[in-house]
Amino acid sequence: MKNDPIHQFQITDLLPLEVGGYNVSFTNSALFMVLTVLLSSAFLIMSTSGRGLIPTRLQSISEMTYEFVANMLRDSAGSEGMKFFPLVFSLFVFILIGNLFGMFPYFFTITSHIIVTAALALLVIGIVIVYGFWKHGLGFLKLFVPSGVPPVLAVIIVPIEVLSFISRPLSLSVRLFANMLAGHITLKVFAGFIVSLSALGIGGVIGSILPLAFTVALTALEFLVAFLQAYVFAILTCMYLNDAIHPSH
Amino acid sequence: MSADNLAKTNTEVGTPSEGGEGGNFPPFDPSTFASQLLWLAITFGVFYYLMSKTVLPRISGILEVRSDRIAKDLEKANELKQQSDEAIAAYEQELAEARGRAHSIAQDARDKAKADADAERQKVENELSSKLSEAESKIAAIKNAALAEVGTIAEDTTTALVKELLGGKLTKSEVSSAVKQADTK
């Protein structure tokens, strides 16, 4: 069981709860969602509480995060997109801190469950669809017909565009989920090698240097992936929102 | 997809007895979905609320105040620069004026000195020329007097000469007429 790389994704009930026949227990996943929100909110609120004209270091971090996401959104969706700024910012920080929390040993990675990433992706796509139709009516469907395409080609292009649109929530959720899952499994497998090789004796201990080096390198890589996936999720959100704001290409 | 493969490797690697829940791959276990969705909705909802109501307005406020302050400071700096430029221009102008004034004062002094010197010279020249003419007139008078005496000397000399040479006696009037005759020749 110790060497089972999947065990880290096991969800265990911490506080059993059942509502309307559904098991909605407070689980380790829920605990880490709460911790993610608590940590990031506390940091953001406390670091900016001074409202310093000259920022402290921590306030600088909050401001940099703010400007990082704000620039990302403004660059891809224009100034009109700024009304979605709280959403994109929340998504970015929530996913980033959730991913980084997963890097601690024995901590649960909330984004390693497809239902979480799928819910976030569907939230984004749902907002894109609702806002698109609310703002442009049927004009939103122009999204599927690139301007300047002759009708003959449109017959081929439109189904492709529709398909690509449908695959967006899928790719958005699976990308994040699979990256976190695969990364943590790989890490666990290599770390497991060290333990099982060391158990073989002195030769095994020497032999375990290689997986140890791999584990160290992979840990660094996983930190990069944790940030990168949050960034990718946020920037794709920005691009999809841009489609809702400016449907005609 | 890859997750399925992973699920298969799990069932191969993992010990089936310990799973307890049919050895399900946890991320695909639907029995946990309801709980995860609920808690995600709660936590993310709270997070979104906190961000949009507290944190983001606060940070944007901080950034706005800062950029306003920077703009204001820059404006003030520009204003001060303009003021200093004006002061420099005024100073330069004053300097030029003072220089001009100094120049004219020097010119005046020079002119006055020159005029004084001219007047002095004129005076001295006048004095000299008056002295000269005085001297000339004196010389002329002396010369006239001398010339006037020449006649009497000639008469005396003639009388004496005639007396010595001829032994005769001449009247004074005869001699003087003869001298006058000789003088006019």
Coordinates of C-alpha atoms in Angstrom, one line a residue:
Chain A
M1 CA 0.0 0.0 0.0
K2 CA 2.9 2.4 0.8
N3 CA 4.2 2.0 -2.7
D4 CA 0.9 2.3 -4.4
P5 CA 1.3 5.4 -6.6
I6 CA -2.5 5.8 -6.8
H7 CA -3.1 5.8 -3.0
Q8 CA -2.3 9.5 -2.8
F9 CA -5.5 10.3 -4.8
Q10 CA -7.7 8.3 -2.5
I11 CA -10.5 10.4 -1.1
T12 CA -11.3 9.7 2.5
D13 CA -14.2 11.0 4.5
L14 CA -13.1 13.2 7.4
L15 CA -16.6 14.3 8.5
P16 CA -19.3 12.1 7.1
L17 CA -22.3 14.0 5.8
E18 CA -25.2 13.0 3.7
V19 CA -27.7 15.3 2.1
G20 CA -30.6 14.0 0.0
G21 CA -29.1 10.7 -0.5
Y22 CA -25.8 12.1 -1.8
N23 CA -22.6 11.6 0.1
V24 CA -21.3 15.1 0.6
S25 CA -18.9 14.3 3.4
F26 CA -16.2 16.7 4.3
T27 CA -13.3 14.8 2.8
N28 CA -9.5 15.4 2.5
S29 CA -10.2 16.9 -0.9
A30 CA -12.6 19.4 0.7
L31 CA -10.1 20.1 3.5
F32 CA -7.5 21.1 0.9
M33 CA -9.9 23.2 -1.0
V34 CA -10.7 25.0 2.2
L35 CA -7.0 25.3 3.0
T36 CA -6.3 26.6 -0.5
V37 CA -8.9 29.3 -0.2
L38 CA -7.9 30.1 3.4
L39 CA -4.2 30.4 2.6
S40 CA -4.6 32.4 -0.6
S41 CA -7.3 34.7 0.8
A42 CA -5.4 35.3 4.0
F43 CA -2.2 36.1 2.1
L44 CA -3.9 38.4 -0.3
I45 CA -5.9 40.2 2.3
M46 CA -3.2 40.5 4.9
S47 CA -0.4 41.5 2.5
T48 CA -2.5 44.3 1.1
S49 CA -4.0 45.5 4.4
G50 CA -1.4 48.1 4.7
R51 CA -2.4 49.7 1.4
G52 CA 1.2 51.0 1.2
L53 CA 2.1 53.5 -1.4
I54 CA 5.5 51.9 -1.3
P55 CA 4.6 48.2 -1.2
T56 CA 6.1 45.7 1.3
R57 CA 7.6 42.5 -0.2
L58 CA 4.4 40.6 0.4
Q59 CA 2.2 43.3 -0.9
S60 CA 4.5 43.3 -4.0
I61 CA 3.7 39.7 -4.6
S62 CA 0.0 40.3 -4.4
E63 CA 0.3 43.3 -6.8
M64 CA 2.4 41.3 -9.2
T65 CA -0.1 38.5 -9.3
Y66 CA -2.8 41.1 -9.8
E67 CA -1.0 42.7 -12.7
F68 CA 0.1 39.4 -14.2
V69 CA -3.4 38.2 -14.5
A70 CA -4.8 41.6 -15.4
N71 CA -2.2 42.0 -18.3
M72 CA -3.0 38.4 -19.4
L73 CA -6.7 39.1 -19.6
R74 CA -6.3 42.6 -21.2
D75 CA -3.9 41.3 -23.8
S76 CA -6.1 38.5 -25.0
A77 CA -9.6 39.8 -24.4
G78 CA -9.2 43.6 -24.5
S79 CA -10.4 46.1 -21.9
E80 CA -13.9 44.7 -22.2
G81 CA -12.7 41.5 -20.8
M82 CA -11.8 43.1 -17.5
K83 CA -15.3 42.5 -16.2
F84 CA -14.3 38.8 -16.0
F85 CA -11.1 39.7 -14.1
P86 CA -12.3 38.5 -10.7
L87 CA -13.2 35.1 -12.3
V88 CA -9.9 34.7 -14.1
F89 CA -7.9 35.9 -11.1
S90 CA -9.8 33.5 -8.8
L91 CA -9.3 30.6 -11.1
F92 CA -5.6 31.3 -11.6
V93 CA -4.9 31.7 -7.9
F94 CA -7.1 28.8 -6.8
I95 CA -5.5 26.4 -9.3
L96 CA -2.0 27.6 -8.6
I97 CA -2.3 27.3 -4.9
G98 CA -4.1 24.0 -5.2
N99 CA -1.3 22.6 -7.4
L100 CA 1.4 23.9 -5.2
F101 CA -0.3 22.5 -2.1
G102 CA -0.1 19.1 -3.8
M103 CA 3.7 19.4 -3.9
F104 CA 3.9 18.9 -0.1
P105 CA 4.3 15.3 0.9
Y106 CA 1.1 13.7 2.3
F107 CA -0.9 16.7 1.0
F108 CA -3.9 16.1 -1.3
T109 CA -3.9 17.6 -4.7
I110 CA -7.4 18.9 -5.4
T111 CA -6.7 19.4 -9.1
S112 CA -5.7 15.7 -9.6
H113 CA -9.4 14.8 -9.7
I114 CA -11.1 15.2 -13.0
I115 CA -14.4 16.2 -11.5
V116 CA -12.8 19.3 -10.0
T117 CA -11.0 20.4 -13.2
A118 CA -14.1 19.5 -15.3
A119 CA -16.3 21.6 -13.0
L120 CA -13.9 24.6 -13.4
A121 CA -13.7 24.1 -17.2
L122 CA -17.5 23.8 -17.5
L123 CA -17.9 26.9 -15.4
V124 CA -15.6 28.8 -17.9
I125 CA -17.4 27.4 -21.0
G126 CA -20.8 27.9 -19.4
I127 CA -20.0 31.6 -18.8
V128 CA -18.6 31.9 -22.4
I129 CA -21.8 30.4 -23.8
V130 CA -24.2 32.4 -21.6
Y131 CA -22.4 35.7 -22.0
G132 CA -21.9 35.1 -25.7
F133 CA -25.6 34.6 -26.4
W134 CA -26.7 37.2 -23.9
K135 CA -24.4 39.8 -25.4
H136 CA -24.7 39.0 -29.1
G137 CA -27.8 36.8 -29.4
L138 CA -27.6 34.5 -32.4
G139 CA -24.6 36.6 -33.6
F140 CA -22.6 34.5 -31.2
L141 CA -22.9 31.7 -33.7
K142 CA -20.7 33.7 -36.0
L143 CA -17.9 32.2 -33.8
F144 CA -18.3 29.0 -35.9
V145 CA -18.2 30.8 -39.2
P146 CA -14.9 32.6 -39.8
S147 CA -15.4 35.7 -41.8
G148 CA -14.4 35.6 -45.4
V149 CA -14.9 31.9 -45.8
P150 CA -16.7 30.9 -49.1
P151 CA -19.9 28.9 -48.5
V152 CA -18.4 25.8 -50.0
L153 CA -15.6 25.8 -47.5
A154 CA -17.9 26.8 -44.7
V155 CA -19.6 23.4 -45.0
I156 CA -16.3 21.8 -43.9
I157 CA -15.1 24.6 -41.6
V158 CA -18.2 25.0 -39.5
P159 CA -18.4 21.4 -38.2
I160 CA -14.7 21.6 -37.4
E161 CA -15.2 24.8 -35.5
V162 CA -18.1 23.3 -33.6
L163 CA -16.1 20.3 -32.8
S164 CA -13.2 22.4 -31.6
F165 CA -15.5 24.4 -29.4
I166 CA -17.0 21.3 -27.9
S167 CA -13.6 19.8 -27.2
R168 CA -12.6 22.9 -25.3
P169 CA -14.0 22.0 -21.9
L170 CA -12.7 18.5 -22.4
S171 CA -9.1 19.6 -23.2
L172 CA -9.2 22.3 -20.6
S173 CA -10.2 19.9 -17.8
V174 CA -8.2 16.9 -19.0
R175 CA -5.0 18.9 -19.5
L176 CA -4.9 20.1 -15.9
F177 CA -6.1 16.9 -14.4
A178 CA -3.7 14.6 -16.4
N179 CA -0.7 16.8 -15.8
M180 CA -1.2 16.8 -12.0
L181 CA -2.1 13.1 -11.9
A182 CA 0.8 12.0 -14.1
G183 CA 3.3 14.2 -12.4
H184 CA 2.4 12.9 -9.0
I185 CA 2.3 9.3 -10.1
T186 CA 5.7 9.6 -11.7
L187 CA 7.1 11.3 -8.6
K188 CA 5.7 8.6 -6.4
V189 CA 7.0 5.7 -8.6
F190 CA 10.5 7.1 -8.7
A191 CA 10.5 7.7 -5.0
G192 CA 9.1 4.2 -4.5
F193 CA 12.1 2.8 -6.4
I194 CA 14.4 4.4 -3.9
V195 CA 12.7 2.6 -1.0
S196 CA 12.4 -0.8 -2.8
L197 CA 16.0 -0.7 -4.1
S198 CA 17.4 0.3 -0.7
A199 CA 15.7 -2.7 0.9
L200 CA 17.9 -4.9 -1.3
G201 CA 21.1 -4.1 0.6
I202 CA 24.2 -2.0 0.0
G203 CA 24.1 -2.5 -3.8
G204 CA 20.6 -1.3 -3.9
V205 CA 21.4 1.8 -1.9
I206 CA 24.0 2.7 -4.4
G207 CA 21.7 1.9 -7.2
S208 CA 19.0 4.1 -5.8
I209 CA 21.0 7.2 -6.4
L210 CA 19.7 7.4 -9.9
P211 CA 16.0 7.4 -9.0
L212 CA 16.8 9.8 -6.2
A213 CA 18.3 12.2 -8.7
F214 CA 15.3 11.7 -10.9
T215 CA 13.0 12.4 -8.0
V216 CA 14.8 15.7 -7.2
A217 CA 14.7 16.7 -10.8
L218 CA 11.0 15.8 -11.2
T219 CA 10.1 17.7 -8.1
A220 CA 11.6 20.8 -9.6
L221 CA 9.7 20.0 -12.9
E222 CA 6.5 19.5 -11.0
F223 CA 6.8 22.9 -9.4
L224 CA 7.1 24.3 -12.9
V225 CA 4.2 22.3 -14.1
A226 CA 2.1 23.4 -11.1
F227 CA 2.6 27.0 -12.1
L228 CA 2.4 26.4 -15.9
Q229 CA -0.9 24.5 -15.7
A230 CA -2.5 27.3 -13.7
Y231 CA -1.2 29.8 -16.2
V232 CA -2.4 27.7 -19.2
F233 CA -5.8 27.3 -17.6
A234 CA -6.0 31.0 -17.0
I235 CA -4.8 32.1 -20.4
L236 CA -7.1 29.7 -22.2
T237 CA -10.0 31.1 -20.1
C238 CA -9.0 34.5 -21.3
M239 CA -9.0 33.4 -24.9
Y240 CA -12.4 31.7 -24.6
L241 CA -13.8 34.7 -22.9
N242 CA -12.4 36.8 -25.8
D243 CA -14.5 34.6 -28.2
A244 CA -17.6 35.4 -26.1
I245 CA -16.8 39.1 -26.2
H246 CA -15.8 39.3 -29.9
P247 CA -17.4 36.3 -31.6
S248 CA -16.5 37.2 -35.2
H249 CA -12.9 36.3 -35.8
Chain B
M1 CA -7.0 7.8 -22.6
S2 CA -3.8 7.9 -20.6
A3 CA -5.8 8.0 -17.4
D4 CA -7.4 4.7 -18.4
N5 CA -4.0 3.2 -18.9
L6 CA -3.0 4.5 -15.5
A7 CA -6.1 3.0 -14.0
K8 CA -5.1 -0.4 -15.5
T9 CA -1.6 -0.2 -14.2
N10 CA -3.1 0.6 -10.9
T11 CA -5.2 -2.5 -10.9
E12 CA -2.2 -4.5 -11.9
V13 CA 0.2 -2.9 -9.4
G14 CA -2.0 -2.1 -6.5
T15 CA -3.1 -4.8 -4.2
P16 CA -6.8 -5.4 -4.8
S17 CA -7.7 -6.3 -1.3
E18 CA -6.6 -3.0 0.2
G19 CA -8.7 -0.8 -2.2
G20 CA -11.8 -1.7 -0.4
E21 CA -14.0 0.1 -2.9
G22 CA -13.6 -2.4 -5.7
G23 CA -10.1 -1.1 -6.5
N24 CA -11.5 1.9 -8.3
F25 CA -9.2 4.5 -9.8
P26 CA -10.0 7.3 -7.3
P27 CA -10.3 10.2 -9.7
F28 CA -12.9 8.2 -11.7
D29 CA -14.9 7.1 -8.6
P30 CA -18.3 8.7 -9.1
S31 CA -19.2 8.2 -5.4
T32 CA -16.9 11.1 -4.5
F33 CA -18.2 13.4 -7.2
A34 CA -21.1 14.9 -5.2
S35 CA -18.9 15.8 -2.3
Q36 CA -16.1 17.2 -4.4
L37 CA -18.6 19.3 -6.5
L38 CA -20.3 20.6 -3.4
W39 CA -17.2 21.6 -1.6
L40 CA -15.6 23.0 -4.7
A41 CA -18.7 25.2 -5.3
I42 CA -18.6 26.3 -1.6
T43 CA -14.9 27.0 -1.5
F44 CA -14.5 28.5 -4.9
G45 CA -17.6 30.5 -4.4
V46 CA -16.3 32.0 -1.2
F47 CA -13.0 32.6 -2.8
Y48 CA -14.5 34.3 -5.8
Y49 CA -16.6 36.5 -3.4
L50 CA -13.6 37.4 -1.4
M51 CA -11.6 38.2 -4.4
S52 CA -14.2 40.3 -6.2
K53 CA -15.5 42.1 -3.1
T54 CA -12.4 42.7 -1.1
V55 CA -9.0 41.8 -2.5
L56 CA -9.2 43.0 -6.1
P57 CA -10.8 46.3 -5.4
R58 CA -8.3 46.9 -2.7
I59 CA -5.3 46.1 -4.9
S60 CA -6.7 48.1 -7.8
G61 CA -7.2 51.0 -5.4
I62 CA -3.6 50.7 -4.2
L63 CA -2.3 50.6 -7.8
E64 CA -4.5 53.5 -8.8
V65 CA -3.5 55.7 -5.9
R66 CA 0.1 54.9 -6.7
S67 CA -0.2 55.8 -10.4
D68 CA -2.1 58.9 -9.5
R69 CA 0.6 59.9 -7.0
I70 CA 3.3 59.3 -9.6
A71 CA 1.5 61.3 -12.2
K72 CA 0.9 64.1 -9.7
D73 CA 4.5 64.1 -8.6
L74 CA 5.7 64.2 -12.2
E75 CA 3.4 67.1 -12.8
K76 CA 4.7 68.9 -9.8
A77 CA 8.3 68.2 -10.9
N78 CA 7.5 69.6 -14.3
E79 CA 6.0 72.7 -12.7
L80 CA 9.0 73.2 -10.6
K81 CA 11.3 72.8 -13.5
Q82 CA 9.3 75.4 -15.4
Q83 CA 9.6 77.7 -12.5
S84 CA 13.3 77.2 -12.3
D85 CA 13.6 77.7 -16.0
E86 CA 11.7 81.0 -15.7
A87 CA 14.0 82.1 -12.8
I88 CA 17.0 81.3 -14.9
A89 CA 15.7 83.3 -17.8
A90 CA 14.9 86.2 -15.5
Y91 CA 18.3 86.1 -14.0
E92 CA 19.9 86.0 -17.4
Q93 CA 17.9 88.9 -18.6
E94 CA 18.8 90.9 -15.5
L95 CA 22.4 90.0 -16.0
A96 CA 22.3 91.2 -19.6
E97 CA 20.6 94.4 -18.5
A98 CA 23.2 95.0 -15.8
R99 CA 26.0 94.3 -18.3
G100 CA 24.4 96.8 -20.7
R101 CA 24.1 99.4 -17.9
A102 CA 27.7 98.9 -16.8
H103 CA 28.8 99.3 -20.4
S104 CA 26.9 102.6 -20.8
I105 CA 28.2 103.9 -17.5
A106 CA 31.7 103.1 -18.6
Q107 CA 31.1 104.8 -21.9
D108 CA 29.7 107.9 -20.2
A109 CA 32.7 108.1 -17.9
R110 CA 35.0 107.7 -20.8
D111 CA 33.2 110.4 -22.8
K112 CA 33.2 112.8 -19.8
A113 CA 36.9 112.2 -19.2
K114 CA 37.6 112.8 -22.8
A115 CA 35.5 116.0 -22.8
D116 CA 37.3 117.2 -19.7
A117 CA 40.6 116.5 -21.2
D118 CA 39.6 118.3 -24.4
A119 CA 38.4 121.4 -22.5
E120 CA 41.6 121.5 -20.5
R121 CA 43.7 121.2 -23.6
Q122 CA 41.6 124.0 -25.2
K123 CA 42.2 126.2 -22.3
V124 CA 45.9 125.6 -22.2
E125 CA 46.1 126.1 -25.9
N126 CA 44.2 129.4 -25.6
E127 CA 46.4 130.6 -22.8
L128 CA 49.5 129.6 -24.8
S129 CA 48.3 131.4 -27.9
S130 CA 47.4 134.5 -25.9
K131 CA 50.9 134.4 -24.3
L132 CA 52.4 133.9 -27.7
S133 CA 50.6 136.8 -29.3
E134 CA 51.5 139.0 -26.3
A135 CA 55.1 138.0 -26.7
E136 CA 54.9 138.7 -30.4
S137 CA 53.4 142.1 -29.8
K138 CA 56.1 142.8 -27.3
I139 CA 58.8 141.8 -29.7
A140 CA 57.2 143.9 -32.4
A141 CA 57.2 146.9 -30.0
I142 CA 60.8 146.3 -29.1
K143 CA 61.7 146.0 -32.8
N144 CA 59.8 149.2 -33.6
A145 CA 61.5 151.0 -30.8
A146 CA 64.9 149.6 -32.0
L147 CA 64.1 150.6 -35.5
A148 CA 63.1 154.1 -34.5
E149 CA 66.4 154.5 -32.7
V150 CA 68.3 153.4 -35.8
G151 CA 67.5 156.8 -37.4
T152 CA 68.9 158.8 -34.5
I153 CA 72.0 156.5 -34.3
A154 CA 72.5 157.0 -38.1
E155 CA 72.1 160.8 -37.7
D156 CA 74.6 160.8 -34.9
T157 CA 77.0 158.6 -36.8
T158 CA 76.6 160.7 -40.0
T159 CA 77.2 164.0 -38.1
A160 CA 80.2 162.5 -36.5
L161 CA 81.6 161.1 -39.7
V162 CA 81.0 164.4 -41.6
K163 CA 82.6 166.3 -38.9
E164 CA 85.7 164.1 -38.9
L165 CA 86.0 163.8 -42.6
L166 CA 85.0 167.2 -43.8
G167 CA 85.4 169.2 -40.7
G168 CA 82.3 171.1 -41.7
K169 CA 79.4 171.7 -39.6
L170 CA 76.1 170.3 -40.5
T171 CA 72.7 171.3 -39.2
K172 CA 70.7 168.6 -37.6
S173 CA 67.9 169.0 -40.1
E174 CA 70.2 168.5 -43.1
V175 CA 71.6 165.3 -41.7
S176 CA 68.2 163.9 -40.8
S177 CA 66.8 164.6 -44.3
A178 CA 69.9 162.9 -45.8
V179 CA 69.5 159.9 -43.6
K180 CA 65.8 159.7 -44.5
Q181 CA 66.8 159.9 -48.1
A182 CA 69.3 157.0 -47.7
D183 CA 66.8 155.1 -45.6
T184 CA 64.2 155.2 -48.3
K185 CA 66.6 154.1 -51.0

